[in-house]
Amino acid sequence: MTVYCPNCHQKARITSRNNMNDEKTVADLYCSCTNKDCYATFVTTLGFKHYLNPPLQSTMQLAVNLLSTLSKAERLALLKGAID
Ligand SMILES: [Zn+2]
């Protein structure tokens, strides 16, 4: 991950991270600009926004929950249809 200096727009180095929640989805990143003519230090925020694909475990749990609503005959018919 690259962080850019808000002053000179050159690359900055992350020197430390302070997680802002227990899930570690939001964090303050303490950064130092690598431009020798700037050397600004600053704090920027990193935050989780949304999934592009749900975690595999969530998908499997969703499938299990859906299948549990079907009768055994319906499940067998579904599997037979999926194989054909
Ligand atoms: Zn800079």
Short mmCIF file of N, CA and C in Angstrom, two decimals, residues 20-79:
data_model
loop_
_atom_site.label_atom_id
_atom_site.label_comp_id
_atom_site.label_asym_id
_atom_site.label_seq_id
_atom_site.Cartn_x
_atom_site.Cartn_y
_atom_site.Cartn_z
N MET A 20 -8.28 1.79 15.45
CA MET A 20 -9.30 2.61 16.10
C MET A 20 -10.49 1.80 16.58
N ASN A 21 -10.56 0.50 16.18
CA ASN A 21 -11.65 -0.35 16.67
C ASN A 21 -11.12 -1.78 16.85
N ASP A 22 -11.88 -2.60 17.56
CA ASP A 22 -11.44 -3.96 17.85
C ASP A 22 -11.34 -4.82 16.60
N GLU A 23 -12.15 -4.53 15.58
CA GLU A 23 -12.14 -5.31 14.34
C GLU A 23 -10.95 -4.95 13.44
N LYS A 24 -10.22 -3.92 13.80
CA LYS A 24 -9.05 -3.45 13.04
C LYS A 24 -9.42 -3.05 11.62
N THR A 25 -10.63 -2.53 11.44
CA THR A 25 -11.06 -2.09 10.11
C THR A 25 -10.85 -0.60 9.89
N VAL A 26 -10.56 0.11 10.97
CA VAL A 26 -10.25 1.54 10.87
C VAL A 26 -8.98 1.78 11.66
N ALA A 27 -8.06 2.49 11.04
CA ALA A 27 -6.79 2.75 11.73
C ALA A 27 -6.23 4.10 11.32
N ASP A 28 -5.56 4.73 12.27
CA ASP A 28 -4.76 5.92 11.97
C ASP A 28 -3.37 5.44 11.57
N LEU A 29 -2.88 5.91 10.44
CA LEU A 29 -1.53 5.56 9.98
C LEU A 29 -0.65 6.79 10.16
N TYR A 30 0.43 6.61 10.92
CA TYR A 30 1.39 7.69 11.12
C TYR A 30 2.43 7.56 10.03
N CYS A 31 2.63 8.63 9.29
CA CYS A 31 3.45 8.57 8.07
C CYS A 31 4.52 9.65 8.06
N SER A 32 5.60 9.34 7.31
CA SER A 32 6.68 10.30 7.09
C SER A 32 6.93 10.42 5.60
N CYS A 33 6.92 11.61 5.09
CA CYS A 33 7.20 11.85 3.67
C CYS A 33 8.65 11.48 3.39
N THR A 34 8.87 10.85 2.23
CA THR A 34 10.24 10.42 1.87
C THR A 34 10.96 11.46 1.02
N ASN A 35 10.28 12.52 0.65
CA ASN A 35 10.89 13.58 -0.16
C ASN A 35 11.83 14.39 0.74
N LYS A 36 13.11 14.37 0.40
CA LYS A 36 14.10 15.04 1.26
C LYS A 36 13.92 16.56 1.33
N ASP A 37 13.15 17.12 0.40
CA ASP A 37 12.87 18.55 0.46
C ASP A 37 11.60 18.87 1.24
N CYS A 38 10.96 17.82 1.78
CA CYS A 38 9.70 18.01 2.51
C CYS A 38 9.80 17.43 3.93
N TYR A 39 9.90 16.08 3.97
CA TYR A 39 10.00 15.36 5.25
C TYR A 39 8.86 15.66 6.22
N ALA A 40 7.68 15.98 5.68
CA ALA A 40 6.53 16.21 6.56
C ALA A 40 6.15 14.89 7.24
N THR A 41 5.63 14.98 8.43
CA THR A 41 5.04 13.82 9.09
C THR A 41 3.56 14.13 9.26
N PHE A 42 2.73 13.10 9.13
CA PHE A 42 1.28 13.32 9.16
C PHE A 42 0.56 12.03 9.54
N VAL A 43 -0.71 12.18 9.84
CA VAL A 43 -1.58 11.03 10.16
C VAL A 43 -2.66 10.97 9.10
N THR A 44 -2.87 9.79 8.55
CA THR A 44 -3.97 9.57 7.61
C THR A 44 -4.80 8.41 8.13
N THR A 45 -5.98 8.25 7.60
CA THR A 45 -6.89 7.21 8.09
C THR A 45 -7.09 6.14 7.04
N LEU A 46 -7.02 4.89 7.49
CA LEU A 46 -7.30 3.73 6.65
C LEU A 46 -8.62 3.14 7.14
N GLY A 47 -9.55 2.88 6.22
CA GLY A 47 -10.84 2.33 6.65
C GLY A 47 -11.40 1.33 5.67
N PHE A 48 -11.96 0.24 6.19
CA PHE A 48 -12.66 -0.74 5.37
C PHE A 48 -13.91 -0.07 4.81
N LYS A 49 -14.21 -0.35 3.52
CA LYS A 49 -15.40 0.26 2.92
C LYS A 49 -16.48 -0.78 2.70
N HIS A 50 -16.24 -1.76 1.83
CA HIS A 50 -17.24 -2.81 1.61
C HIS A 50 -16.57 -3.99 0.92
N TYR A 51 -17.23 -5.13 0.97
CA TYR A 51 -16.74 -6.31 0.29
C TYR A 51 -17.07 -6.25 -1.19
N LEU A 52 -16.20 -6.80 -2.01
CA LEU A 52 -16.50 -7.04 -3.42
C LEU A 52 -17.09 -8.44 -3.56
N ASN A 53 -16.59 -9.39 -2.77
CA ASN A 53 -17.13 -10.74 -2.67
C ASN A 53 -17.23 -11.05 -1.18
N PRO A 54 -18.32 -11.65 -0.72
CA PRO A 54 -18.40 -11.98 0.71
C PRO A 54 -17.36 -13.04 1.05
N PRO A 55 -16.94 -13.10 2.30
CA PRO A 55 -16.00 -14.15 2.71
C PRO A 55 -16.59 -15.52 2.42
N LEU A 56 -15.74 -16.47 2.07
CA LEU A 56 -16.18 -17.82 1.72
C LEU A 56 -17.02 -18.43 2.82
N GLN A 57 -16.64 -18.23 4.06
CA GLN A 57 -17.38 -18.80 5.19
C GLN A 57 -18.83 -18.27 5.21
N SER A 58 -19.02 -17.00 4.88
CA SER A 58 -20.36 -16.42 4.84
C SER A 58 -21.18 -17.06 3.73
N THR A 59 -20.56 -17.28 2.57
CA THR A 59 -21.25 -17.89 1.44
C THR A 59 -21.67 -19.31 1.80
N MET A 60 -20.77 -20.07 2.43
CA MET A 60 -21.09 -21.45 2.82
C MET A 60 -22.21 -21.46 3.85
N GLN A 61 -22.16 -20.55 4.83
CA GLN A 61 -23.21 -20.52 5.85
C GLN A 61 -24.55 -20.16 5.23
N LEU A 62 -24.54 -19.26 4.27
CA LEU A 62 -25.76 -18.88 3.57
C LEU A 62 -26.33 -20.09 2.84
N ALA A 63 -25.46 -20.86 2.16
CA ALA A 63 -25.91 -22.05 1.44
C ALA A 63 -26.48 -23.08 2.41
N VAL A 64 -25.81 -23.29 3.53
CA VAL A 64 -26.29 -24.24 4.54
C VAL A 64 -27.66 -23.82 5.06
N ASN A 65 -27.80 -22.53 5.35
CA ASN A 65 -29.08 -22.03 5.86
C ASN A 65 -30.20 -22.21 4.84
N LEU A 66 -29.89 -21.95 3.57
CA LEU A 66 -30.91 -22.12 2.52
C LEU A 66 -31.28 -23.59 2.37
N LEU A 67 -30.26 -24.46 2.35
CA LEU A 67 -30.52 -25.89 2.17
C LEU A 67 -31.32 -26.45 3.35
N SER A 68 -31.10 -25.92 4.54
CA SER A 68 -31.80 -26.45 5.72
C SER A 68 -33.30 -26.18 5.65
N THR A 69 -33.71 -25.25 4.80
CA THR A 69 -35.15 -24.96 4.68
C THR A 69 -35.84 -25.93 3.72
N LEU A 70 -35.05 -26.73 2.99
CA LEU A 70 -35.62 -27.67 2.03
C LEU A 70 -35.81 -29.04 2.67
N SER A 71 -36.79 -29.78 2.17
CA SER A 71 -36.97 -31.17 2.60
C SER A 71 -35.85 -32.01 2.01
N LYS A 72 -35.70 -33.23 2.53
CA LYS A 72 -34.67 -34.12 2.01
C LYS A 72 -34.91 -34.39 0.53
N ALA A 73 -36.17 -34.60 0.16
CA ALA A 73 -36.50 -34.87 -1.24
C ALA A 73 -36.14 -33.66 -2.12
N GLU A 74 -36.41 -32.46 -1.61
CA GLU A 74 -36.07 -31.24 -2.38
C GLU A 74 -34.56 -31.09 -2.53
N ARG A 75 -33.84 -31.42 -1.47
CA ARG A 75 -32.38 -31.33 -1.54
C ARG A 75 -31.82 -32.32 -2.57
N LEU A 76 -32.36 -33.54 -2.55
CA LEU A 76 -31.92 -34.55 -3.51
C LEU A 76 -32.25 -34.12 -4.94
N ALA A 77 -33.43 -33.56 -5.11
CA ALA A 77 -33.82 -33.09 -6.45
C ALA A 77 -32.90 -31.96 -6.91
N LEU A 78 -32.55 -31.10 -5.98
CA LEU A 78 -31.65 -29.98 -6.30
C LEU A 78 -30.28 -30.51 -6.73
N LEU A 79 -29.75 -31.45 -5.95
CA LEU A 79 -28.44 -32.03 -6.29
C LEU A 79 -28.50 -32.74 -7.63
#
